[in-house]
Every structure is written in C-alpha cells, then in structure tokens.
PDB file of C-alpha atoms in Angstrom:
ATOM      1  CA  MET A  66      24.765 -20.843  -9.483  1.00 93.00           C
ATOM      2  CA  LYS A  67      22.497 -22.213 -12.201  1.00 95.00           C
ATOM      3  CA  ILE A  68      18.800 -21.667 -11.698  1.00 96.00           C
ATOM      4  CA  ARG A  69      15.794 -22.881 -13.644  1.00 95.00           C
ATOM      5  CA  THR A  70      13.019 -20.439 -14.435  1.00 96.00           C
ATOM      6  CA  ILE A  71       9.751 -20.873 -16.275  1.00 96.00           C
ATOM      7  CA  ARG A  72       9.928 -17.434 -17.870  1.00 94.00           C
ATOM      8  CA  PHE A  73      13.642 -17.211 -18.792  1.00 95.00           C
ATOM      9  CA  GLY A  74      14.858 -20.806 -18.995  1.00 95.00           C
ATOM     10  CA  GLU A  75      18.113 -21.743 -17.294  1.00 96.00           C
ATOM     11  CA  LEU A  76      20.220 -18.843 -16.010  1.00 96.00           C
ATOM     12  CA  GLU A  77      23.647 -18.528 -14.457  1.00 96.00           C
ATOM     13  CA  ILE A  78      23.490 -16.192 -11.453  1.00 96.00           C
ATOM     14  CA  PRO A  79      26.675 -15.237  -9.581  1.00 96.00           C
ATOM     15  CA  ASP A  80      26.441 -16.268  -5.913  1.00 96.00           C
ATOM     16  CA  GLU A  81      27.051 -12.666  -4.824  1.00 96.00           C
ATOM     17  CA  LYS A  82      23.873 -11.611  -6.672  1.00 96.00           C
ATOM     18  CA  ILE A  83      21.588 -13.955  -4.724  1.00 98.00           C
ATOM     19  CA  ILE A  84      19.272 -11.885  -2.525  1.00 98.00           C
ATOM     20  CA  THR A  85      18.017 -13.310   0.756  1.00 98.00           C
ATOM     21  CA  MET A  86      14.759 -12.009   2.194  1.00 98.00           C
ATOM     22  CA  SER A  87      14.980 -11.405   5.947  1.00 96.00           C
ATOM     23  CA  LYS A  88      11.220 -12.049   5.936  1.00 91.00           C
ATOM     24  CA  PRO A  89       9.402 -13.495   2.922  1.00 92.00           C
ATOM     25  CA  ILE A  90       7.151 -11.576   0.568  1.00 95.00           C
ATOM     26  CA  LEU A  91       3.581 -11.614   1.871  1.00 92.00           C
ATOM     27  CA  GLY A  92       1.807 -14.665   0.516  1.00 93.00           C
ATOM     28  CA  PHE A  93       5.061 -16.375  -0.492  1.00 96.00           C
ATOM     29  CA  GLU A  94       6.325 -17.537   2.898  1.00 94.00           C
ATOM     30  CA  ASN A  95       8.246 -20.522   1.462  1.00 96.00           C
ATOM     31  CA  LEU A  96      10.406 -18.367  -0.824  1.00 98.00           C
ATOM     32  CA  LYS A  97      13.382 -16.541   0.659  1.00 98.00           C
ATOM     33  CA  ARG A  98      16.031 -16.353  -2.064  1.00 98.00           C
ATOM     34  CA  TYR A  99      15.757 -14.252  -5.215  1.00 98.00           C
ATOM     35  CA  CYS A 100      17.751 -12.541  -7.914  1.00 98.00           C
ATOM     36  CA  LEU A 101      17.045  -9.482 -10.032  1.00 98.00           C
ATOM     37  CA  ILE A 102      16.868 -10.115 -13.759  1.00 97.00           C
ATOM     38  CA  GLU A 103      17.341  -7.172 -16.093  1.00 95.00           C
ATOM     39  CA  ARG A 104      16.185  -7.460 -19.690  1.00 92.00           C
ATOM     40  CA  GLN A 105      16.447  -4.708 -22.269  1.00 90.00           C
ATOM     41  CA  ASP A 106      13.069  -5.639 -23.733  1.00 90.00           C
ATOM     42  CA  CYS A 107      11.418  -5.029 -20.333  1.00 89.00           C
ATOM     43  CA  GLU A 108      13.019  -1.728 -19.282  1.00 92.00           C
ATOM     44  CA  PRO A 109      12.415   0.054 -16.944  1.00 93.00           C
ATOM     45  CA  PHE A 110      11.004  -3.079 -15.309  1.00 95.00           C
ATOM     46  CA  LEU A 111      13.072  -5.883 -13.808  1.00 97.00           C
ATOM     47  CA  TRP A 112      12.104  -9.350 -12.642  1.00 98.00           C
ATOM     48  CA  TYR A 113      12.442 -10.458  -9.023  1.00 98.00           C
ATOM     49  CA  GLN A 114      12.970 -14.158  -9.696  1.00 98.00           C
ATOM     50  CA  SER A 115      12.710 -16.774  -6.968  1.00 98.00           C
ATOM     51  CA  ILE A 116      15.658 -19.149  -6.706  1.00 98.00           C
ATOM     52  CA  GLU A 117      13.494 -21.802  -5.005  1.00 97.00           C
ATOM     53  CA  ASP A 118      10.477 -21.757  -7.345  1.00 98.00           C
ATOM     54  CA  PRO A 119      11.027 -21.557 -11.125  1.00 98.00           C
ATOM     55  CA  ALA A 120       7.487 -20.215 -11.633  1.00 97.00           C
ATOM     56  CA  ALA A 121       7.706 -17.366  -9.097  1.00 97.00           C
ATOM     57  CA  ALA A 122       8.895 -14.155 -10.715  1.00 97.00           C
ATOM     58  CA  PHE A 123       7.550 -10.702  -9.954  1.00 97.00           C
ATOM     59  CA  PRO A 124       7.879  -7.697 -12.236  1.00 97.00           C
ATOM     60  CA  VAL A 125       9.340  -4.856 -10.163  1.00 98.00           C
ATOM     61  CA  VAL A 126      10.266  -1.252 -10.788  1.00 98.00           C
ATOM     62  CA  ASN A 127      11.884   1.673  -9.033  1.00 97.00           C
ATOM     63  CA  PRO A 128       8.796   3.544  -7.757  1.00 97.00           C
ATOM     64  CA  LEU A 129      10.424   6.955  -8.253  1.00 96.00           C
ATOM     65  CA  LEU A 130      10.067   6.511 -12.013  1.00 95.00           C
ATOM     66  CA  PHE A 131       6.281   6.760 -11.697  1.00 94.00           C
ATOM     67  CA  CYS A 132       5.808   8.507  -8.367  1.00 94.00           C
ATOM     68  CA  PRO A 133       8.659  11.045  -8.012  1.00 94.00           C
ATOM     69  CA  ASP A 134       7.487  12.207  -4.568  1.00 93.00           C
ATOM     70  CA  TYR A 135       7.531   8.673  -3.119  1.00 95.00           C
ATOM     71  CA  LYS A 136       9.258   8.628   0.251  1.00 94.00           C
ATOM     72  CA  ILE A 137       9.380   5.917   2.863  1.00 93.00           C
ATOM     73  CA  GLU A 138      10.599   5.918   6.421  1.00 90.00           C
ATOM     74  CA  VAL A 139      12.672   2.936   7.422  1.00 91.00           C
ATOM     75  CA  ASN A 140      12.691   2.336  11.153  1.00 91.00           C
ATOM     76  CA  PRO A 141      15.906   1.545  13.070  1.00 93.00           C
ATOM     77  CA  ARG A 142      14.888  -2.105  13.530  1.00 94.00           C
ATOM     78  CA  GLU A 143      14.656  -2.594   9.758  1.00 94.00           C
ATOM     79  CA  ILE A 144      17.954  -0.762   9.212  1.00 94.00           C
ATOM     80  CA  GLU A 145      19.583  -3.177  11.648  1.00 95.00           C
ATOM     81  CA  GLU A 146      17.797  -6.201  10.170  1.00 95.00           C
ATOM     82  CA  LEU A 147      19.119  -5.395   6.680  1.00 96.00           C
ATOM     83  CA  HIS A 148      22.573  -4.352   7.986  1.00 96.00           C
ATOM     84  CA  ILE A 149      22.279  -0.962   6.284  1.00 96.00           C
ATOM     85  CA  ARG A 150      25.334   1.227   6.861  1.00 94.00           C
ATOM     86  CA  ASP A 151      24.984   3.546   3.887  1.00 93.00           C
ATOM     87  CA  VAL A 152      21.701   4.700   2.365  1.00 91.00           C
ATOM     88  CA  LYS A 153      23.390   4.635  -1.071  1.00 94.00           C
ATOM     89  CA  SER A 154      23.558   0.843  -0.846  1.00 95.00           C
ATOM     90  CA  VAL A 155      19.760   0.522  -0.625  1.00 96.00           C
ATOM     91  CA  GLU A 156      17.582   0.011  -3.682  1.00 97.00           C
ATOM     92  CA  THR A 157      13.803   0.240  -3.500  1.00 98.00           C
ATOM     93  CA  TYR A 158      11.448  -1.663  -5.784  1.00 98.00           C
ATOM     94  CA  THR A 159       7.705  -2.056  -5.953  1.00 98.00           C
ATOM     95  CA  ILE A 160       5.865  -5.072  -7.308  1.00 98.00           C
ATOM     96  CA  VAL A 161       4.013  -4.388 -10.551  1.00 97.00           C
ATOM     97  CA  THR A 162       0.639  -5.879 -11.469  1.00 96.00           C
ATOM     98  CA  ILE A 163       0.105  -6.002 -15.224  1.00 93.00           C
ATOM     99  CA  PRO A 164      -3.485  -6.917 -16.169  1.00 94.00           C
ATOM    100  CA  ALA A 165      -4.772  -7.788 -19.649  1.00 93.00           C
ATOM    101  CA  ASP A 166      -5.136  -4.066 -20.338  1.00 92.00           C
ATOM    102  CA  PRO A 167      -1.694  -2.547 -19.568  1.00 89.00           C
ATOM    103  CA  ALA A 168      -3.359   0.854 -19.161  1.00 90.00           C
ATOM    104  CA  ASN A 169      -4.561  -0.486 -15.789  1.00 94.00           C
ATOM    105  CA  MET A 170      -1.066  -1.470 -14.617  1.00 95.00           C
ATOM    106  CA  THR A 171      -0.465  -0.764 -10.925  1.00 96.00           C
ATOM    107  CA  ILE A 172       2.436  -0.712  -8.497  1.00 97.00           C
ATOM    108  CA  ASN A 173       2.186  -1.515  -4.806  1.00 97.00           C
ATOM    109  CA  LEU A 174       3.466   1.601  -3.041  1.00 97.00           C
ATOM    110  CA  GLN A 175       2.374   0.214   0.330  1.00 96.00           C
ATOM    111  CA  GLY A 176       4.634  -2.858   0.108  1.00 96.00           C
ATOM    112  CA  PRO A 177       8.043  -1.821  -1.258  1.00 98.00           C
ATOM    113  CA  ILE A 178      10.965  -4.227  -1.313  1.00 98.00           C
ATOM    114  CA  LEU A 179      14.199  -2.811   0.081  1.00 98.00           C
ATOM    115  CA  ILE A 180      17.444  -4.439  -1.026  1.00 98.00           C
ATOM    116  CA  ASN A 181      20.777  -3.764   0.634  1.00 98.00           C
ATOM    117  CA  THR A 182      23.106  -4.206  -2.344  1.00 97.00           C
ATOM    118  CA  GLU A 183      26.164  -4.594  -0.096  1.00 96.00           C
ATOM    119  CA  THR A 184      24.811  -7.535   1.921  1.00 97.00           C
ATOM    120  CA  CYS A 185      22.158  -8.819  -0.536  1.00 98.00           C
ATOM    121  CA  LEU A 186      19.606  -8.798   2.271  1.00 98.00           C
ATOM    122  CA  ALA A 187      16.079  -7.678   1.440  1.00 98.00           C
ATOM    123  CA  LYS A 188      12.728  -7.151   3.065  1.00 97.00           C
ATOM    124  CA  GLN A 189       9.249  -6.229   1.945  1.00 97.00           C
ATOM    125  CA  LEU A 190       8.019  -3.377   4.103  1.00 96.00           C
ATOM    126  CA  VAL A 191       4.368  -2.875   4.965  1.00 94.00           C
ATOM    127  CA  LEU A 192       3.730   0.859   5.144  1.00 94.00           C
ATOM    128  CA  VAL A 193       0.759   1.178   7.473  1.00 87.00           C
ATOM    129  CA  ASN A 194      -0.862   4.637   7.642  1.00 86.00           C
ATOM    130  CA  SER A 195       1.531   5.921   4.977  1.00 90.00           C
ATOM    131  CA  GLY A 196      -1.125   7.359   2.711  1.00 90.00           C
ATOM    132  CA  TYR A 197       0.176   5.122  -0.087  1.00 93.00           C
ATOM    133  CA  ASP A 198      -2.041   2.636  -1.873  1.00 91.00           C
ATOM    134  CA  VAL A 199      -1.448  -0.979  -2.855  1.00 93.00           C
ATOM    135  CA  LYS A 200      -2.782  -0.041  -6.305  1.00 94.00           C
ATOM    136  CA  TYR A 201      -1.117   3.037  -7.751  1.00 94.00           C
ATOM    137  CA  TYR A 202      -2.123   3.317 -11.410  1.00 94.00           C
ATOM    138  CA  VAL A 203       1.119   3.819 -13.316  1.00 91.00           C
ATOM    139  CA  MET A 204      -0.368   5.156 -16.560  1.00 86.00           C
ATOM    140  CA  ARG A 205      -2.711   7.550 -14.782  1.00 80.00           C
ATOM    141  CA  GLY A 206      -0.393   8.566 -11.970  1.00 73.00           C
ATOM    142  CA  THR A 207      -3.149   7.984  -9.394  1.00 61.00           C
ATOM    143  CA  SER A 208      -4.020   5.652  -6.568  1.00 59.00           C
ATOM    144  CA  LYS A 209      -7.099   3.424  -6.735  1.00 56.00           C
ATOM    145  CA  GLN A 210      -8.856   5.720  -4.257  1.00 56.00           C
ATOM    146  CA  ASP A 211      -8.129   8.779  -6.423  1.00 56.00           C
ATOM    147  CA  ALA A 212      -9.261   6.929  -9.558  1.00 50.00           C
ATOM    148  CA  ASP A 213     -12.496   5.878  -7.827  1.00 52.00           C
ATOM    149  CA  LYS A 214     -13.139   9.498  -6.761  1.00 50.00           C
ATOM    150  CA  GLN A 215     -12.531  10.702 -10.332  1.00 44.00           C
ATOM    151  CA  PHE A 216     -14.979   8.071 -11.611  1.00 39.00           C
ATOM    152  CA  GLU A 217     -17.621   9.055  -9.031  1.00 44.00           C
ATOM    153  CA  THR A 218     -17.238  12.740  -9.931  1.00 35.00           C
ATOM    154  CA  ALA A 219     -17.524  11.992 -13.653  1.00 37.00           C
ATOM    155  CA  ALA A 220     -20.621   9.844 -13.071  1.00 37.00           C
ATOM    156  CA  VAL A 221     -22.512  12.633 -11.290  1.00 39.00           C
TER     157      VAL A 221
END
C-alpha cells in the first residue's frame, strides 16, 4: 500500500505491516491505522505514522531503553482484545515528546502502546494508579514529579 506522509513523503508499506488500533490513541479518535517507520538517522526512535492522516506521526521508543525497570500489567480483557497468544509477539512503545530543548524530552510511561506483531492489532493503555508519569524525562531518568521535587529541594 502506498501512503502519503508529510514527514517522509510517499512510502510503500506492505499490507501485513499495517497496524490497526482496537481503540484510537487518546485525542486522535479518527485515526485507527498506523505503521511503524524505522530510520537509521532516528535510532533508537521510530515513527508511528498514521495511514489516514499524512500529518499525524508520533515519535515512539521502547521504554525499556530509558526506564529498565518499566513493567506493565495487561489485564485479560486487553489480552483478548489484542488476540495475544504469546507474550513474545507483543512490542511496547511509548510516545515521545521532543521540545525545542531536547534535554527536556519526555516519554509517556502512563500511556504505552502495545502492538501484537502477529495480528497487527494495537492499543494504547492508560495505566491508572501505576505510579508512572505521563512525563518521564529521558535525559534525566526522572518523572516530572521527581524533577519538581529536586527543583524544590535545590531552591530551599
């Protein structure tokens, strides 16, 4: 399938690589089909590119690269929804926010995207009461709450 993208131009994506969201990403309810784009100049980051909207592409990353202790619990309903039969077929990504100053780059540990690579079904989880933050500072290895506490302590 040929897709148009704002960021990467026209791309040929094999049909078996098209990912369908069982529920859309929060705030992007109209977009349900995506593909992962790997680029050597962006490693270890990938792009989660919408098939339906050429302008919608999210930088994503495996959260374990920056938060090695990251663990999520997937409930049986979500396992069924994504048709997960083998945990090895599941990839986890977090959306990356890259501000003007890359030192303040964050990943959303509270809203990971799970992709079943066998079925190409995906879902963004919302980890309520997980202790994870929506803004985990990649370069500092801290959550926003921890960074705020460090700032308050330094200011005293």
